[in-house]
Every structure is written in C-alpha cells, then in structure tokens.
Coordinates of C-alpha atoms in Angstrom, one line a residue:
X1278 CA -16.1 -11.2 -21.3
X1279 CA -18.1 -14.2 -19.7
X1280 CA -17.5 -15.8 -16.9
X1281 CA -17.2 -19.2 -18.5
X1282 CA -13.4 -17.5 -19.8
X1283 CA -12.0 -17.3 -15.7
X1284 CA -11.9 -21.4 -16.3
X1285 CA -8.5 -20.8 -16.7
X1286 CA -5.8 -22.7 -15.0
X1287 CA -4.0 -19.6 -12.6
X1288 CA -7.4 -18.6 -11.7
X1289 CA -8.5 -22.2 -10.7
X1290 CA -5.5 -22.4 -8.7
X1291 CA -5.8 -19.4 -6.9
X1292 CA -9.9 -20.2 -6.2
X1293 CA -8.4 -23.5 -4.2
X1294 CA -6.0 -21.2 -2.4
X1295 CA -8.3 -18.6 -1.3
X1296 CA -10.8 -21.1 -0.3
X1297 CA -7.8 -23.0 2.1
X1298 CA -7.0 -19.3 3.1
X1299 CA -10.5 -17.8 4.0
X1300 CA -12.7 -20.6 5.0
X1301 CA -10.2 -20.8 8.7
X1302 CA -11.1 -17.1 8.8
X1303 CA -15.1 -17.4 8.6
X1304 CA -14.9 -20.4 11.6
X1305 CA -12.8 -18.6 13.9
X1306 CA -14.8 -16.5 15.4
X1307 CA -17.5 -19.6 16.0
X1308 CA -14.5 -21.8 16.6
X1309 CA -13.1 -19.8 19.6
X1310 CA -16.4 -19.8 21.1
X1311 CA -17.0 -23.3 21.1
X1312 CA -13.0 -24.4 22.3
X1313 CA -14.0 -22.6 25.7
X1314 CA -17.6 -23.3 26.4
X1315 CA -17.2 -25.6 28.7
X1316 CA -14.4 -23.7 30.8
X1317 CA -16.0 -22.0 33.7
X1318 CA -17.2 -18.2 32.0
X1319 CA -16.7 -20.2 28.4
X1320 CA -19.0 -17.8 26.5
X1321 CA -17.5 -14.7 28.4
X1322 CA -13.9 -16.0 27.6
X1323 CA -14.9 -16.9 24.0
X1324 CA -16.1 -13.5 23.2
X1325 CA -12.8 -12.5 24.6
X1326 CA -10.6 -14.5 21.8
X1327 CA -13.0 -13.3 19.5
X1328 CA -12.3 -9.6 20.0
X1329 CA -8.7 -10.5 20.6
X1330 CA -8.8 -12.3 16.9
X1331 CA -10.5 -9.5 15.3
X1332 CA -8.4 -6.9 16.5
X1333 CA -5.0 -8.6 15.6
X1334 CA -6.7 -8.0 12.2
X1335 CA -8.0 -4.7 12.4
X1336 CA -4.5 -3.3 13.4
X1337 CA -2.5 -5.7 10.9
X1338 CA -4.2 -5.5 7.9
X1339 CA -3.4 -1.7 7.1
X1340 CA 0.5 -1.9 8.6
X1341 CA 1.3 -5.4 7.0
X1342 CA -0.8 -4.2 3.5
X1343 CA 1.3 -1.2 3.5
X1344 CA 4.3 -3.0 3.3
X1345 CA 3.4 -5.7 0.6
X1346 CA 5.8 -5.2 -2.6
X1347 CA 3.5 -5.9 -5.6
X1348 CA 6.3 -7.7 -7.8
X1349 CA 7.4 -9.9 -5.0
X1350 CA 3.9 -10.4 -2.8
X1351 CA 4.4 -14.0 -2.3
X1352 CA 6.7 -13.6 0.8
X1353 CA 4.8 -11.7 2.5
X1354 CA 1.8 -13.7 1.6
X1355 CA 3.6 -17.1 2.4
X1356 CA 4.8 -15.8 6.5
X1357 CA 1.1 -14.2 6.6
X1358 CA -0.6 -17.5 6.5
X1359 CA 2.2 -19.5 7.8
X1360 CA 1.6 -17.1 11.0
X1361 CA -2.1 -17.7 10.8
X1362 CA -1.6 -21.8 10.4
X1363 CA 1.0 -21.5 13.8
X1364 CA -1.9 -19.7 15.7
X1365 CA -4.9 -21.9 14.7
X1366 CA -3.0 -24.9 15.3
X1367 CA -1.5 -23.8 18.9
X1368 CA -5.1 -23.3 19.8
X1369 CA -6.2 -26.3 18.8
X1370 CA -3.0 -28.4 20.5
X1371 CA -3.5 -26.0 23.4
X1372 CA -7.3 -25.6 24.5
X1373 CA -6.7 -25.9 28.1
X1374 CA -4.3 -23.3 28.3
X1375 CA -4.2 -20.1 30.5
X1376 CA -6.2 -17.3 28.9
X1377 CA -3.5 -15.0 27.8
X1378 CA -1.6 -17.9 25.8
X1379 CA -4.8 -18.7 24.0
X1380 CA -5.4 -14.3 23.7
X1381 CA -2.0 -14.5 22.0
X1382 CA -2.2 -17.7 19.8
X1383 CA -5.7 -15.7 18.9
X1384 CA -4.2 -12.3 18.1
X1385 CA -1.5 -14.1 15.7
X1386 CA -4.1 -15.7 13.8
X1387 CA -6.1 -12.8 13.1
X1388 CA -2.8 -10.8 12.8
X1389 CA -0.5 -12.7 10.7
X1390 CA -2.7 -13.5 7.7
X1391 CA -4.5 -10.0 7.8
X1392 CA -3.3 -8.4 4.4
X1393 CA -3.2 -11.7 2.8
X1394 CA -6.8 -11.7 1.5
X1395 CA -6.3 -7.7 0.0
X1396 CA -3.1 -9.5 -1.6
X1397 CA -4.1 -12.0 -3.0
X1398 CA -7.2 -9.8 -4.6
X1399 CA -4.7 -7.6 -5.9
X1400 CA -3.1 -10.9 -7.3
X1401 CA -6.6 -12.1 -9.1
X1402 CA -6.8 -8.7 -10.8
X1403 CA -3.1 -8.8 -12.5
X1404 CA -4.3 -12.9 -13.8
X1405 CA -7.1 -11.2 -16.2
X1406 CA -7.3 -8.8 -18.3
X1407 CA -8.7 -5.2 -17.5
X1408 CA -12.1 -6.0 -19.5
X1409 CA -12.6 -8.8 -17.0
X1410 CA -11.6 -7.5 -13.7
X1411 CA -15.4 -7.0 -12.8
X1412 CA -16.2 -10.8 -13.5
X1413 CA -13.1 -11.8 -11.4
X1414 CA -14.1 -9.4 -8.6
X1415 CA -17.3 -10.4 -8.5
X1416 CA -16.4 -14.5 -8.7
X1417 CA -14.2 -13.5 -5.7
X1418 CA -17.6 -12.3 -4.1
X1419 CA -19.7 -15.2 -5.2
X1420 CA -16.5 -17.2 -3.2
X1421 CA -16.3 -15.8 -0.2
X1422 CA -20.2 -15.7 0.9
X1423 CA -20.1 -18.8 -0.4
X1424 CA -17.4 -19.8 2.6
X1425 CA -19.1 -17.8 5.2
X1426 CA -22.5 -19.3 4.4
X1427 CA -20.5 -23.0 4.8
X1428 CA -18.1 -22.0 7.8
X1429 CA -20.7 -22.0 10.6
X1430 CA -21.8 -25.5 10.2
X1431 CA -18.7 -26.6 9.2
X1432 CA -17.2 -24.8 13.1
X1433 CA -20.5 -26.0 14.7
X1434 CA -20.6 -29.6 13.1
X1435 CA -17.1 -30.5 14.3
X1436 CA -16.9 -29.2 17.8
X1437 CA -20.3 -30.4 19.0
X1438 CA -19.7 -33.9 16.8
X1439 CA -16.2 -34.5 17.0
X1440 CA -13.9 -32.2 19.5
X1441 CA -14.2 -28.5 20.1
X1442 CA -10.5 -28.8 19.4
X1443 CA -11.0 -30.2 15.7
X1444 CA -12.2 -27.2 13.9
X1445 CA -9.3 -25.0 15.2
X1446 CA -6.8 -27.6 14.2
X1447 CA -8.3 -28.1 10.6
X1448 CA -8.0 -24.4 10.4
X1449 CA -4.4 -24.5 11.0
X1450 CA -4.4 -27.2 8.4
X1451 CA -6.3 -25.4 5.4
X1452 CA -3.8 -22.2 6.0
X1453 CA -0.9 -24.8 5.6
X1454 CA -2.4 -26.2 2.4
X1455 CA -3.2 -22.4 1.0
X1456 CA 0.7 -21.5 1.6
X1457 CA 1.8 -24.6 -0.6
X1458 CA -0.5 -23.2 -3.4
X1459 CA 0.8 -19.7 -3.7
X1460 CA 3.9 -21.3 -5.1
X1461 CA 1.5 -22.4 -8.0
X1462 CA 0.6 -18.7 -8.4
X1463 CA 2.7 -15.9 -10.2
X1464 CA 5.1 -14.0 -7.4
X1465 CA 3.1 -11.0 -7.3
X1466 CA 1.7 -8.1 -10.1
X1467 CA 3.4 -5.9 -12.2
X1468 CA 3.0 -2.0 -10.9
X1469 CA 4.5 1.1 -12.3
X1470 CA 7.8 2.1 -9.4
X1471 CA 5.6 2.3 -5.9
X1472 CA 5.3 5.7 -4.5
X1473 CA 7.6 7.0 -1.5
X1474 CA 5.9 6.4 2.0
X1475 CA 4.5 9.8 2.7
X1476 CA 2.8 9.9 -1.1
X1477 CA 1.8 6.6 -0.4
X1478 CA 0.3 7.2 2.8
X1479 CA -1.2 10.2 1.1
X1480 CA -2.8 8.2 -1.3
X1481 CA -4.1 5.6 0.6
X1482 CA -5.9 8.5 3.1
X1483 CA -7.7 10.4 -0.3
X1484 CA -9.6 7.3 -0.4
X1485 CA -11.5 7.6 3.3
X1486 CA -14.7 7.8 2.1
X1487 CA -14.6 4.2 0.2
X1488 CA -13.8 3.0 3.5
X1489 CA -16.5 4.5 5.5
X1490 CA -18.5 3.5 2.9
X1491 CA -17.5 0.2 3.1
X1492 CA -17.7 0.1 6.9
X1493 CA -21.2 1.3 6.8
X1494 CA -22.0 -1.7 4.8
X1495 CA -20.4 -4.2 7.1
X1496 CA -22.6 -2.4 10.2
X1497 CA -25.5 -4.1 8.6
X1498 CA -24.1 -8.1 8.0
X1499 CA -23.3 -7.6 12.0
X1500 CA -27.0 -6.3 12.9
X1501 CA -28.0 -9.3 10.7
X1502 CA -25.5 -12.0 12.5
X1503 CA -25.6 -10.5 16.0
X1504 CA -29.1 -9.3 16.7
X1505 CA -31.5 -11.8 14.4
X1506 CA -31.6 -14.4 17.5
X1507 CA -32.5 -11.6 20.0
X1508 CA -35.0 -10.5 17.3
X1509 CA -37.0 -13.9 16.7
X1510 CA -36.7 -14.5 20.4
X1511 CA -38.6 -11.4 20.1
X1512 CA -40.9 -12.3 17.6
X1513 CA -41.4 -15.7 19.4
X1514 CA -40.2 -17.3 16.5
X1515 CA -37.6 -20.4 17.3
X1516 CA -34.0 -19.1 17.3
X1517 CA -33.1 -22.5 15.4
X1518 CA -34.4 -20.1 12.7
X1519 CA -31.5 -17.9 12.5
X1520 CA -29.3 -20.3 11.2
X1521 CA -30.8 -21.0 7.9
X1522 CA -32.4 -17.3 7.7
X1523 CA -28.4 -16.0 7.5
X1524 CA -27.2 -18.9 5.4
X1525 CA -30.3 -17.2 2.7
X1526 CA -28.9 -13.8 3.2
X1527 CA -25.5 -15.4 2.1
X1528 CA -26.9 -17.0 -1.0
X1529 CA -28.8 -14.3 -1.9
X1530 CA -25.3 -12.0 -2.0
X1531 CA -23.6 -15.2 -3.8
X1532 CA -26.3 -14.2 -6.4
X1533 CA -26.6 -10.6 -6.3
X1534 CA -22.2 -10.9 -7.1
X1535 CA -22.6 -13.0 -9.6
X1536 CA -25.5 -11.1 -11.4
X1537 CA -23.2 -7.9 -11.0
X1538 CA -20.7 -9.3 -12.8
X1539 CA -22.8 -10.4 -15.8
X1540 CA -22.6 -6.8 -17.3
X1541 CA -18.9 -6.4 -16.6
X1542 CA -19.9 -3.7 -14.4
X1543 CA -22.1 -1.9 -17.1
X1544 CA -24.6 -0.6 -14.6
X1545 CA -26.4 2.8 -14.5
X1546 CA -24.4 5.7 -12.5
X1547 CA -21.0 6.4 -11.4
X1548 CA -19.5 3.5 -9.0
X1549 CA -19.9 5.9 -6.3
X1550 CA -23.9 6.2 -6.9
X1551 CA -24.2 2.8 -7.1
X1552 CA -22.3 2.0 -3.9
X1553 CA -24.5 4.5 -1.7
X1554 CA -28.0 3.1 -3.5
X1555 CA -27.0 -0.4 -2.7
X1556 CA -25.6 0.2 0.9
X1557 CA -29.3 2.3 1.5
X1558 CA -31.0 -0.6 -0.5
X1559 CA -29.9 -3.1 1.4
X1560 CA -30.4 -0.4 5.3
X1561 CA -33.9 -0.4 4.2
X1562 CA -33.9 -3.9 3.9
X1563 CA -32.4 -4.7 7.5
X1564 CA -34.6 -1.9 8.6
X1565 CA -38.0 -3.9 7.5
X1566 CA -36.6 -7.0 9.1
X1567 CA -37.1 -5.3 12.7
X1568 CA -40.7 -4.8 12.4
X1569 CA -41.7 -7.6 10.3
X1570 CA -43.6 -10.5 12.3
X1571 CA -43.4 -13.4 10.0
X1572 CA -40.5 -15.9 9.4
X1573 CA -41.3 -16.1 6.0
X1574 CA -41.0 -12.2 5.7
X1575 CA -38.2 -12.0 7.2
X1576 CA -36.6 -14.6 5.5
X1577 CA -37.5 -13.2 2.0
X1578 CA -36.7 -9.9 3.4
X1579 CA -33.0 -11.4 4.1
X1580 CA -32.9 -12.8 0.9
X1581 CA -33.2 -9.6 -1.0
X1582 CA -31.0 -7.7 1.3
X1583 CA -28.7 -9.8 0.9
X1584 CA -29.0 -9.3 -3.1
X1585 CA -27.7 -5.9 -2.5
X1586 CA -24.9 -6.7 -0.1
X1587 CA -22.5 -8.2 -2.3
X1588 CA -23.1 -5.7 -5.2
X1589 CA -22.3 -2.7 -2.5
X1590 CA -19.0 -3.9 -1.4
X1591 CA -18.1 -4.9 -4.9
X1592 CA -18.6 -1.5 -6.0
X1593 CA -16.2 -0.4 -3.2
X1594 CA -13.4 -2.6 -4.5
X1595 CA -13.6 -1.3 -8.0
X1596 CA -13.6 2.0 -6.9
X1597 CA -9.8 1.2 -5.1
X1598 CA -9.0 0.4 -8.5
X1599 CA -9.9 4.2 -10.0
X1600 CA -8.2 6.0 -7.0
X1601 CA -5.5 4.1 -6.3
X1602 CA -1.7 3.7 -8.2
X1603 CA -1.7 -0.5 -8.6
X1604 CA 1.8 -0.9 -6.3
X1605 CA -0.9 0.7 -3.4
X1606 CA -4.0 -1.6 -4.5
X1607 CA -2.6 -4.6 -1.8
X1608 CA -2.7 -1.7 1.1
X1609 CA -5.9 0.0 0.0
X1610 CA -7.8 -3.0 -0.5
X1611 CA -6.1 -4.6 3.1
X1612 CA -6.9 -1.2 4.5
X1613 CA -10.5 -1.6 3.5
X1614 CA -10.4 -4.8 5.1
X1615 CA -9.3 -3.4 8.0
X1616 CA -12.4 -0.6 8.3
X1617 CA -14.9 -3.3 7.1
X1618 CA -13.6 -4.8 10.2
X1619 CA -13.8 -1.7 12.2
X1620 CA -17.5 -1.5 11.4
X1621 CA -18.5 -5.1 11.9
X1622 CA -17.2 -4.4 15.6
X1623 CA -18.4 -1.1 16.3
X1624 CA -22.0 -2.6 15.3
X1625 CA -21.5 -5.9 17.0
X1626 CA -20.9 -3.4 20.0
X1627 CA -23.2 -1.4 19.8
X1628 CA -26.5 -3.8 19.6
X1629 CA -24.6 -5.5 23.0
X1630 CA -24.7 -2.2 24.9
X1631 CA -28.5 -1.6 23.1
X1632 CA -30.1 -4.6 24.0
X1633 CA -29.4 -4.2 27.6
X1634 CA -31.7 -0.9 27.2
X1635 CA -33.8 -1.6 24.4
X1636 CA -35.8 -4.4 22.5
X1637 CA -33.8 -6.2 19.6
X1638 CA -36.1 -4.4 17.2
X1639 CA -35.2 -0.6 18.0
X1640 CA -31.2 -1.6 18.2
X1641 CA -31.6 -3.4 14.8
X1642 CA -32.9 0.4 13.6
X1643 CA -30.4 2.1 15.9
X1644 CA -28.0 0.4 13.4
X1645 CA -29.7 1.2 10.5
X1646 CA -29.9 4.7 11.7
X1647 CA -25.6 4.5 12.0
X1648 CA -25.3 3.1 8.8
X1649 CA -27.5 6.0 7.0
X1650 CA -25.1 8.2 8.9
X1651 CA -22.0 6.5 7.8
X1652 CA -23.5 6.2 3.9
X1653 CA -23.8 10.0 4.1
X1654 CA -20.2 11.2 5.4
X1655 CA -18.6 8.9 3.0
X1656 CA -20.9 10.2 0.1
X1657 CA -20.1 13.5 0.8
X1658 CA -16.2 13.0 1.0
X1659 CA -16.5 10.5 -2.2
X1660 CA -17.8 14.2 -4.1
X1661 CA -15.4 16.2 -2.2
X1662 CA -12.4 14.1 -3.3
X1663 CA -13.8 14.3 -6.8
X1664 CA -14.0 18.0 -6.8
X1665 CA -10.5 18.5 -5.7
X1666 CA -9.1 16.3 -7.5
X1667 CA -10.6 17.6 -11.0
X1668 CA -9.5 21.4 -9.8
X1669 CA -5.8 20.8 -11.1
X1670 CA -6.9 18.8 -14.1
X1671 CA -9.1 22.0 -14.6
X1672 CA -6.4 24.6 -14.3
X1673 CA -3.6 22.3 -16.3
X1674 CA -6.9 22.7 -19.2
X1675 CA -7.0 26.5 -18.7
X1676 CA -3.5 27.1 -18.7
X1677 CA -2.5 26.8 -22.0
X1678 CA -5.4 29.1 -22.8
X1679 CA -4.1 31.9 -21.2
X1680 CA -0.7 31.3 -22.2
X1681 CA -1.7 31.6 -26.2
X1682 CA -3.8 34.9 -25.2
X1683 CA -0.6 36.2 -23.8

C-alpha cells in the first residue's frame, strides 16, 4: 500500500487533530521558560515548570493509558485535552502568579493530556487496514518531527515578538480546537474483551525491554537538544548554530520515517534487530558529533543521525503491536510514552550534573556510553521474553507427540 492511499478523509481529520493536540506539547517546555524570564531567577524558575510539566506526564501517561477503554476512547481523550487546554490557558491568563499556582497549572497540562497522544495512535491504527499500519505509523512520525522542528520558533517567535504570554495562551487554544475534532473521528477501536487488571498489568510489564529500548533512544534527542550549545560554545562555533543544526536533525528523522514506511516495513531482520541497529546507528552518530570540529560536520553528522532516529522509535511502536492484545495497545504505547519521557529526563540530567565537571564533549559521550548500556539490557530482555514465551508454544507442539506414543 502507498502512502498516496492514507488521503483518506478520517485520516485527514485525525492529521489536523494531532497537529492541534501535539504542537502545544513541543512549545511548552520553551514556552514556560520564556513566560518567567524576566521574573527575578526566571531561567531557574522556568526549568522548574519544565520538570513540573514533564513529570505530570511521566506519572500520567501509564495510569491514565491504563485506564483508556478502546471502544469508547473518546471520553477519555476529550477531558485529557480539555485538562491540557485549562492548564495552558491558566498560565497564559496567569503569568504573574505565585510559583506553586503556575507548578500546578504546569503539572495539569503535562498531566491531563498525557495518554492522549498513545490514544489517539491506537486510534490511527484501527482507521487502516493491517497492510498499512507501517505507512500510517510512519506518517505519524514524519508529523510529529515535523511539529517539533516548527514548535521552537513558533514558542520563541511569539514570546520575544509579541507577549511571553501569547504562546501559552495559543497553546490552550490548539488543545481546544483538537477536542472539537475528535468528535469528527470514530469513538474508539474495536478490541477483542480487554484483559482483567492483573493480566493486563502483566502484559503490559512482559514488554519492558521495548521501553528501555525506547528510552535509550530518547537519551540521545536530549544530548542533542541539551548539550549542542555547551558543545559549539566549545568548539567556538556561534551558538546561534544550534538552532538550525537541530531543526536538520528533525528533517532528517521526517525523512528517515517516511523512507521506512516506503517498504511497509519490509526491512532486513526481526523488528527487534532493527530497533537496536538503529538506536546504536544513530549513538554512533551523536558520539562523532562530540569530537567533530566543523559546523558543517556536525551538521551533516546531525542530519544522518537523525535519519536513524525516527526509524528506531518506529520500530519500537510496531513491536507494541506484536506483544500486546489491541484493548492494551492505548496503555502500552502511553506507557512507552511515559519511559521515552523517563529517558529524555534522566539524560537532560545527567549532562546538567556533567558539565559542571566535565567539558560538553565527554558528557555528550557519557551519554552515548548510557545509551549503549540501555540498548544492551533491553536487547537482552527483548531475547529473553522471546525465549519464554516460545517455551509453552513448544511444549503445546510436543504434547500431542507424546500423547499418540502413549
């Protein structure tokens, strides 16, 4: 199946409401920066609403995905961003308030729409067929990088142009405009009767190595993001550089999805190969970046990288798809969400506490070196999980056997 055969009208519709839905997400951690700047300890207390954001997704996205009923999503979906368009707009309205209302207002936006985006993937997937759920997947990708390559000019333009309050407030606005659309989309996705809580939970923890895996990927977009102005600082290359070398890393994973997707997924090795040969792929691209003196090698560098990205993370949600019952797809894939989360933070934490003792070029390898380390425990769980699970299917073979001998 082409791509040229998504043109159809449900999967327009949902495109628009995943762009109003995502793009608030990609500006808000910019966003909260610049609302507080000028506050005394603005940066301080804008790295603040930033971890309090993030963290009212880490902690949401698995308990709220959990929860999602597949047949009747929209809901859940619907009070998600509705919570998310409350939050964005009380910052907005409310910039000069005390700290801990704007902590709130922050943790409710990152909170309430936290298992929308694994929803409404789970969503995409039921409004194709099966032969064309790798072309949707990866359209998905191409999307989304596409909205964080846009979001950081978008944040930057409007609060140093216009009013650092604007961006938060046209947040709150898209996330409005996204709930209205859902009603254009199908309630939710057909899914044999879900499984009881504790199978469910079961199920959901057999698939730990995809998220390690997946968090291990995320480690190296925040090395990229967090540590690249510390690096050409470094290089004594102008940090107005860092913008445009991270919007080529996103264009280069727009294009790395979308040439995924041309084969329907018809690439060489088990999904589970693939993912750990794209995630190293793209640590020994990052790696390279550290010691490379040149803008114009690092920028290529990026570029190629960020070829990989997209492909290693799309590999990740397919294979949610081959371990995981469809009524627990929402929670698996918001679950993944949260531990891609997990891992952007423990990086972004990691190169802080580094570059107080180290140059921006060893922390950038210090990460590599954790991603390798992830890559490996959630390769070795991925074949574990695989051996156990063919060991009944193995004995169920045998069994018959025996029984004829008998």
């Amino acid at each position: 199946m082409s791509y040229r055969e998504l043109a159809i009208r449900p999967v327009l519709v949902w495109s628009v409401v995943t762009v109003a839905g995502r793009l608030p997400v990609a500006m808000a951690p910019l966003a909260l920066v610049f609302l507080v700047r000028e506050r005394p300890g603005g940066y301080s207390l804008g790295a603040a609403l930033a971890a309090a954001y993030v963290l009212g997704e880490i902690i949401a996205a698995p308990v709220l995905g959990m929860r999602m009923k597949a047949e009747r999503a929209r809901p859940q979906l619907v009070a998600g961003l509705a919570a998310g368009a409350a939050g964005f707009a009380g910052l907005g309205l409310l910039p000069g308030a005390h700290p801990a209302v704007l902590a709130a207002l922050a943790l409710l936006a990152g909170a309430g729409p936290a298992a929308v985006p694994g929803g409404l993937r789970a969503l995409l997937t039921s409004l194709v067929p099966e032969r064309a759920v790798t072309q949707a997947m990866s359209m998905e990708s191409v999307l989304t990088f596409g909205i964080w390559a846009a979001a950081p000019a978008l944040a930057t333009g409007l609060a140093l142009g216009v009013d650092p309050a604007v961006p938060l407030l046209l947040q709150g606005v898209l996330m409005g405009l996204s709930v209205a659309g859902l009603w254009l989309l199908p309630a939710g996705w057909a899914a044999e009767p879900p499984e009881k809580g504790a199978t469910a939970r079961r199920a959901l923890l057999r698939a730990w190595p995809v998220y390690v895996l997946g968090a291990g990927a995320l480690t190296l977009l925040a090395l990229a993001e967090l540590i690249l102005p510390a690096l050409l600082e470094q290089r004594g290359i102008g940090i107005g550089w860092a913008g445009p070398l991270l919007a080529g890393f996103s264009i280069g994973s727009a294009v790395g999805a979308f040439v995924y997707g041309l084969r329907g997924g018809r690439w060489p090795g088990a999904l589970p190969v693939q993912s750990v040969v794209l995630v190293l792929g793209v640590s020994a691209g990052v790696a390279l970046v550290a010691v490379l003196p040149r803008t114009l090698g690092i920028a290529i560098t990026l570029a190629l990288s960020g070829l990989l990205m997209a492909p290693a993370m799309l590999t990740r949600n397919l294979a949610l798809r081959e371990i995981l019952p469809p009524s627990a797809l929402a929670a698996g894939y918001s679950v993944m969400y949260a531990a891609v989360g997990a891992g952007y933070a423990a990086s972004g934490t990691l190169a802080g506490a580094l570059l107080k003792v180290v140059a921006p070029s060893t922390a950038i390898l210090c990460g590599v070196g954790l991603t390798v380390l992830l890559t490996v425990v959630g390769a070795v769980g991925e074949r574990r999980t695989a051996r156990l699970a063919a060991a009944p299917a193995a004995q169920d073979a045998v069994a018959p056997v025996r029984k004829v001998r008998r």
